[in-house]
Amino acid sequence: MTQQIASDAQANGFRRSLTLLDGTMLVAGTMIGSGIFIVSADIVRTTGSAGYLILVWLISGFMTVAGALSYAEFAGMFPKAGGQYVYLREAWGKLPAFLYGWSFFAVIQTGSIAAVGVAFAKFTAYLVPSLGDANVLLQVGGFRLTAAQLVAIAVVLTLTFVNARGVNYGKWIQTVFTLAKIGAVLALIGFGLLLGANADVWQANWAQAWQRTAATPEGLALALLPAIAVSMVGALFSSDSWHSAASVADEIRHPRRNVGLSLFLGTVLVCSLYLVANLMYLAVLPLDGIAHAESDRVGVAAAQAAFGSWGTGLIAVLIMVSTFGCVNGLVLAGARVYYSMARDGLFFARAGNLNRNAVPGWGLWLQALWACVLCLSGRYGDLLDYVILATLIFYVMTIAGLFRLRRTRPDLERPYRAFAYPVLPALYIVFASAIGVGLLIWKPAYTWPGLVIVLLGVPVFYLLRGRSARTPD
């Protein structure tokens, strides 16, 4: 069977160049961007206490690892390029899979690339102020072109060029930068606890751990469960893209084993780092200092408490390393989804071809072009907010597909079976569905537009399917 998988990859033109370490670093590297240094401020403002801050991160970690363990069964059954798109197609058919791929290209992946690229530029501006948002290079009506946007575009294009030269180039950037940022986060946590920890601050934060004393008036307007549901958005999206290794399954050695293992190891590693980082914040900063950190930059405030005036520069370098590696992982993984869609006749045909370096070069550059447009538009943040619910729905559908495939295709080879099935996958579905319903009720402005974006893909699907049917083989 292993020989068959290898020969399939050769037939497709892919090269199995990624090891278990590379896959794990891809998962970890695409998960860790800038969110862990920022979103805890909003979580504290909304939930109002140290206990609920940690609870939100615990729930997020549980859901992320549970999702990874469930996806590992899919990875064993379908070790193919495209990851979640392939899983949805096999479980539910081409229309749901296309709607995911449509949203993935239109907003989810490209919007993430744009957002993380601009985050890189904004923290670069700490060291070189002329490269920031404040430096407006051109303004025509409502359109503004800033130096930060150009830096973000330069990062996207540079990393696309590198990845178009072959998966080996992309993997080295990914592994080196991910190891560097894991080491830097560990150093921040360690030195934060050694140099900035204050026993009085820690005791004060935990004295009223379950009383919502630090919430803003807006936060207090929400009851506890709605506050937790709304707060989950930041934590979950700081952990998103955890399934990236599944997208490059055709390029991972021993994929039936290593894809699922990469998902598990990467998610456990990152979720553990996130939890410990938040405990460090609570040891260094008073709760009000977390809730009202300047521009929500909790990581900067913690670094300043530990390192003094050097803290801002150190955290800026850390986030530059983190976001650069994150953009690389997003660029690398994204094009493999478009490749699989194109092979099904549901995307631009040329995206289904590999270049001479055995990577989907045309898909990489198309992804880069649209991500750059989103960088220029400045609307990527709004678009990402809009598809929060849609992303949760696709996760729920994918994991629900495990139950469907166990019933409809029981004879499929399953080298790995989802851990604690059916309890753990069912718990993920319950948690994610509850959060989704909560967002529909309490944040409708950020949910209904996303559903519209997804549904706009329905006529596109039938148009593409009809064109494919008319095209001779």
mmCIF file of N, CA and C in Angstrom, residues 274-339:
data_model
loop_
_atom_site.group_PDB
_atom_site.id
_atom_site.type_symbol
_atom_site.label_atom_id
_atom_site.label_comp_id
_atom_site.label_asym_id
_atom_site.label_seq_id
_atom_site.Cartn_x
_atom_site.Cartn_y
_atom_site.Cartn_z
ATOM 1 N N TYR A 274 0.193 28.466 23.968
ATOM 2 C CA TYR A 274 -0.800 29.526 24.167
ATOM 3 C C TYR A 274 -1.275 29.567 25.612
ATOM 4 N N LEU A 275 -1.518 28.400 26.186
ATOM 5 C CA LEU A 275 -2.012 28.349 27.560
ATOM 6 C C LEU A 275 -0.966 28.909 28.523
ATOM 7 N N VAL A 276 0.285 28.473 28.371
ATOM 8 C CA VAL A 276 1.348 28.933 29.268
ATOM 9 C C VAL A 276 1.613 30.426 29.064
ATOM 10 N N ALA A 277 1.519 30.908 27.835
ATOM 11 C CA ALA A 277 1.720 32.334 27.580
ATOM 12 C C ALA A 277 0.680 33.164 28.327
ATOM 13 N N ASN A 278 -0.549 32.709 28.361
ATOM 14 C CA ASN A 278 -1.589 33.454 29.075
ATOM 15 C C ASN A 278 -1.399 33.396 30.584
ATOM 16 N N LEU A 279 -0.900 32.279 31.070
ATOM 17 C CA LEU A 279 -0.562 32.220 32.499
ATOM 18 C C LEU A 279 0.562 33.206 32.807
ATOM 19 N N MET A 280 1.517 33.348 31.891
ATOM 20 C CA MET A 280 2.581 34.336 32.079
ATOM 21 C C MET A 280 2.002 35.744 32.101
ATOM 22 N N TYR A 281 1.073 36.053 31.180
ATOM 23 C CA TYR A 281 0.444 37.378 31.191
ATOM 24 C C TYR A 281 -0.165 37.673 32.560
ATOM 25 N N LEU A 282 -0.834 36.674 33.140
ATOM 26 C CA LEU A 282 -1.500 36.870 34.430
ATOM 27 C C LEU A 282 -0.503 37.016 35.571
ATOM 28 N N ALA A 283 0.705 36.504 35.391
ATOM 29 C CA ALA A 283 1.740 36.653 36.426
ATOM 30 C C ALA A 283 2.463 37.992 36.324
ATOM 31 N N VAL A 284 2.389 38.618 35.148
ATOM 32 C CA VAL A 284 3.164 39.835 34.903
ATOM 33 C C VAL A 284 2.292 41.083 34.929
ATOM 34 N N LEU A 285 1.061 40.986 34.413
ATOM 35 C CA LEU A 285 0.208 42.159 34.240
ATOM 36 C C LEU A 285 -1.060 42.046 35.079
ATOM 37 N N PRO A 286 -1.497 43.152 35.689
ATOM 38 C CA PRO A 286 -2.815 43.138 36.335
ATOM 39 C C PRO A 286 -3.902 42.929 35.288
ATOM 40 N N LEU A 287 -5.026 42.429 35.709
ATOM 41 C CA LEU A 287 -6.099 42.116 34.764
ATOM 42 C C LEU A 287 -6.494 43.337 33.942
ATOM 43 N N ASP A 288 -6.548 44.487 34.590
ATOM 44 C CA ASP A 288 -6.893 45.706 33.861
ATOM 45 C C ASP A 288 -5.818 46.041 32.832
ATOM 46 N N GLY A 289 -4.558 45.714 33.143
ATOM 47 C CA GLY A 289 -3.482 45.957 32.192
ATOM 48 C C GLY A 289 -3.578 45.074 30.962
ATOM 49 N N ILE A 290 -4.110 43.847 31.132
ATOM 50 C CA ILE A 290 -4.352 42.974 29.975
ATOM 51 C C ILE A 290 -5.528 43.493 29.164
ATOM 52 N N ALA A 291 -6.607 43.838 29.861
ATOM 53 C CA ALA A 291 -7.828 44.265 29.176
ATOM 54 C C ALA A 291 -7.626 45.545 28.381
ATOM 55 N N HIS A 292 -6.786 46.451 28.893
ATOM 56 C CA HIS A 292 -6.647 47.755 28.260
ATOM 57 C C HIS A 292 -5.219 48.016 27.803
ATOM 58 N N ALA A 293 -4.513 46.951 27.403
ATOM 59 C CA ALA A 293 -3.189 47.134 26.817
ATOM 60 C C ALA A 293 -3.307 48.012 25.577
ATOM 61 N N GLU A 294 -2.323 48.867 25.356
ATOM 62 C CA GLU A 294 -2.382 49.793 24.231
ATOM 63 C C GLU A 294 -2.522 49.034 22.918
ATOM 64 N N SER A 295 -3.559 49.403 22.166
ATOM 65 C CA SER A 295 -3.859 48.751 20.883
ATOM 66 C C SER A 295 -3.970 47.232 21.029
ATOM 67 N N ASP A 296 -4.367 46.772 22.217
ATOM 68 C CA ASP A 296 -4.543 45.341 22.523
ATOM 69 C C ASP A 296 -3.233 44.556 22.471
ATOM 70 N N ARG A 297 -2.090 45.218 22.473
ATOM 71 C CA ARG A 297 -0.811 44.510 22.346
ATOM 72 C C ARG A 297 -0.355 43.992 23.713
ATOM 73 N N VAL A 298 -0.975 42.908 24.154
ATOM 74 C CA VAL A 298 -0.669 42.336 25.455
ATOM 75 C C VAL A 298 0.769 41.826 25.494
ATOM 76 N N GLY A 299 1.213 41.223 24.399
ATOM 77 C CA GLY A 299 2.575 40.715 24.347
ATOM 78 C C GLY A 299 3.601 41.816 24.543
ATOM 79 N N VAL A 300 3.337 42.987 23.954
ATOM 80 C CA VAL A 300 4.247 44.126 24.122
ATOM 81 C C VAL A 300 4.267 44.572 25.579
ATOM 82 N N ALA A 301 3.077 44.675 26.199
ATOM 83 C CA ALA A 301 3.001 45.098 27.601
ATOM 84 C C ALA A 301 3.741 44.133 28.513
ATOM 85 N N ALA A 302 3.603 42.818 28.248
ATOM 86 C CA ALA A 302 4.303 41.827 29.065
ATOM 87 C C ALA A 302 5.812 41.918 28.867
ATOM 88 N N ALA A 303 6.249 42.123 27.622
ATOM 89 C CA ALA A 303 7.679 42.235 27.349
ATOM 90 C C ALA A 303 8.268 43.483 27.992
ATOM 91 N N GLN A 304 7.513 44.569 28.000
ATOM 92 C CA GLN A 304 7.987 45.790 28.641
ATOM 93 C C GLN A 304 8.119 45.604 30.146
ATOM 94 N N ALA A 305 7.177 44.849 30.738
ATOM 95 C CA ALA A 305 7.262 44.587 32.176
ATOM 96 C C ALA A 305 8.492 43.758 32.504
ATOM 97 N N ALA A 306 8.875 42.859 31.587
ATOM 98 C CA ALA A 306 10.026 41.989 31.837
ATOM 99 C C ALA A 306 11.340 42.645 31.443
ATOM 100 N N PHE A 307 11.352 43.366 30.305
ATOM 101 C CA PHE A 307 12.607 43.867 29.743
ATOM 102 C C PHE A 307 12.726 45.388 29.755
ATOM 103 N N GLY A 308 11.711 46.068 30.252
ATOM 104 C CA GLY A 308 11.762 47.520 30.246
ATOM 105 C C GLY A 308 11.625 48.076 28.846
ATOM 106 N N SER A 309 12.376 49.126 28.553
ATOM 107 C CA SER A 309 12.241 49.810 27.273
ATOM 108 C C SER A 309 12.635 48.930 26.084
ATOM 109 N N TRP A 310 13.420 47.876 26.362
ATOM 110 C CA TRP A 310 13.798 46.955 25.283
ATOM 111 C C TRP A 310 12.619 46.066 24.848
ATOM 112 N N GLY A 311 11.607 45.990 25.672
ATOM 113 C CA GLY A 311 10.528 45.035 25.416
ATOM 114 C C GLY A 311 9.824 45.236 24.097
ATOM 115 N N THR A 312 9.562 46.502 23.736
ATOM 116 C CA THR A 312 8.836 46.768 22.497
ATOM 117 C C THR A 312 9.600 46.258 21.288
ATOM 118 N N GLY A 313 10.892 46.548 21.240
ATOM 119 C CA GLY A 313 11.701 46.088 20.114
ATOM 120 C C GLY A 313 11.798 44.586 20.047
ATOM 121 N N LEU A 314 11.953 43.937 21.210
ATOM 122 C CA LEU A 314 12.070 42.473 21.236
ATOM 123 C C LEU A 314 10.798 41.803 20.753
ATOM 124 N N ILE A 315 9.655 42.287 21.229
ATOM 125 C CA ILE A 315 8.396 41.658 20.816
ATOM 126 C C ILE A 315 8.120 41.951 19.344
ATOM 127 N N ALA A 316 8.560 43.125 18.859
ATOM 128 C CA ALA A 316 8.386 43.435 17.435
ATOM 129 C C ALA A 316 9.158 42.447 16.578
ATOM 130 N N VAL A 317 10.401 42.151 16.957
ATOM 131 C CA VAL A 317 11.201 41.182 16.202
ATOM 132 C C VAL A 317 10.562 39.795 16.270
ATOM 133 N N LEU A 318 10.090 39.420 17.468
ATOM 134 C CA LEU A 318 9.437 38.120 17.627
ATOM 135 C C LEU A 318 8.227 37.997 16.708
ATOM 136 N N ILE A 319 7.392 39.029 16.663
ATOM 137 C CA ILE A 319 6.185 38.956 15.833
ATOM 138 C C ILE A 319 6.539 39.018 14.354
ATOM 139 N N MET A 320 7.598 39.731 14.000
ATOM 140 C CA MET A 320 8.050 39.712 12.600
ATOM 141 C C MET A 320 8.448 38.304 12.180
ATOM 142 N N VAL A 321 9.225 37.622 13.028
ATOM 143 C CA VAL A 321 9.610 36.234 12.731
ATOM 144 C C VAL A 321 8.369 35.345 12.653
ATOM 145 N N SER A 322 7.457 35.544 13.608
ATOM 146 C CA SER A 322 6.265 34.704 13.683
ATOM 147 C C SER A 322 5.380 34.877 12.460
ATOM 148 N N THR A 323 5.118 36.143 12.094
ATOM 149 C CA THR A 323 4.201 36.385 10.980
ATOM 150 C C THR A 323 4.834 36.026 9.637
ATOM 151 N N PHE A 324 6.142 36.212 9.504
ATOM 152 C CA PHE A 324 6.805 35.834 8.251
ATOM 153 C C PHE A 324 6.667 34.335 8.012
ATOM 154 N N GLY A 325 6.947 33.541 9.046
ATOM 155 C CA GLY A 325 6.801 32.099 8.914
ATOM 156 C C GLY A 325 5.361 31.675 8.694
ATOM 157 N N CYS A 326 4.425 32.407 9.332
ATOM 158 C CA CYS A 326 2.999 32.088 9.161
ATOM 159 C C CYS A 326 2.555 32.328 7.724
ATOM 160 N N VAL A 327 2.959 33.456 7.140
ATOM 161 C CA VAL A 327 2.608 33.728 5.742
ATOM 162 C C VAL A 327 3.170 32.639 4.838
ATOM 163 N N ASN A 328 4.387 32.212 5.086
ATOM 164 C CA ASN A 328 4.985 31.166 4.254
ATOM 165 C C ASN A 328 4.156 29.886 4.291
ATOM 166 N N GLY A 329 3.735 29.475 5.492
ATOM 167 C CA GLY A 329 2.932 28.259 5.605
ATOM 168 C C GLY A 329 1.587 28.384 4.921
ATOM 169 N N LEU A 330 0.955 29.559 5.058
ATOM 170 C CA LEU A 330 -0.334 29.777 4.404
ATOM 171 C C LEU A 330 -0.194 29.750 2.892
ATOM 172 N N VAL A 331 0.864 30.365 2.370
ATOM 173 C CA VAL A 331 1.111 30.362 0.923
ATOM 174 C C VAL A 331 1.342 28.941 0.435
ATOM 175 N N LEU A 332 2.182 28.201 1.138
ATOM 176 C CA LEU A 332 2.529 26.835 0.729
ATOM 177 C C LEU A 332 1.298 25.935 0.679
ATOM 178 N N ALA A 333 0.488 25.963 1.739
ATOM 179 C CA ALA A 333 -0.632 25.023 1.845
ATOM 180 C C ALA A 333 -1.800 25.390 0.940
ATOM 181 N N GLY A 334 -2.038 26.681 0.757
ATOM 182 C CA GLY A 334 -3.246 27.109 0.057
ATOM 183 C C GLY A 334 -3.352 26.609 -1.363
ATOM 184 N N ALA A 335 -2.262 26.688 -2.120
ATOM 185 C CA ALA A 335 -2.329 26.358 -3.543
ATOM 186 C C ALA A 335 -2.686 24.898 -3.788
ATOM 187 N N ARG A 336 -2.440 24.019 -2.822
ATOM 188 C CA ARG A 336 -2.764 22.599 -3.007
ATOM 189 C C ARG A 336 -4.273 22.373 -3.009
ATOM 190 N N VAL A 337 -5.022 23.230 -2.323
ATOM 191 C CA VAL A 337 -6.484 23.130 -2.358
ATOM 192 C C VAL A 337 -6.995 23.492 -3.746
ATOM 193 N N TYR A 338 -6.473 24.563 -4.323
ATOM 194 C CA TYR A 338 -6.911 24.967 -5.662
ATOM 195 C C TYR A 338 -6.515 23.912 -6.697
ATOM 196 N N TYR A 339 -5.381 23.265 -6.463
ATOM 197 C CA TYR A 339 -4.953 22.184 -7.352
ATOM 198 C C TYR A 339 -6.016 21.089 -7.405
#
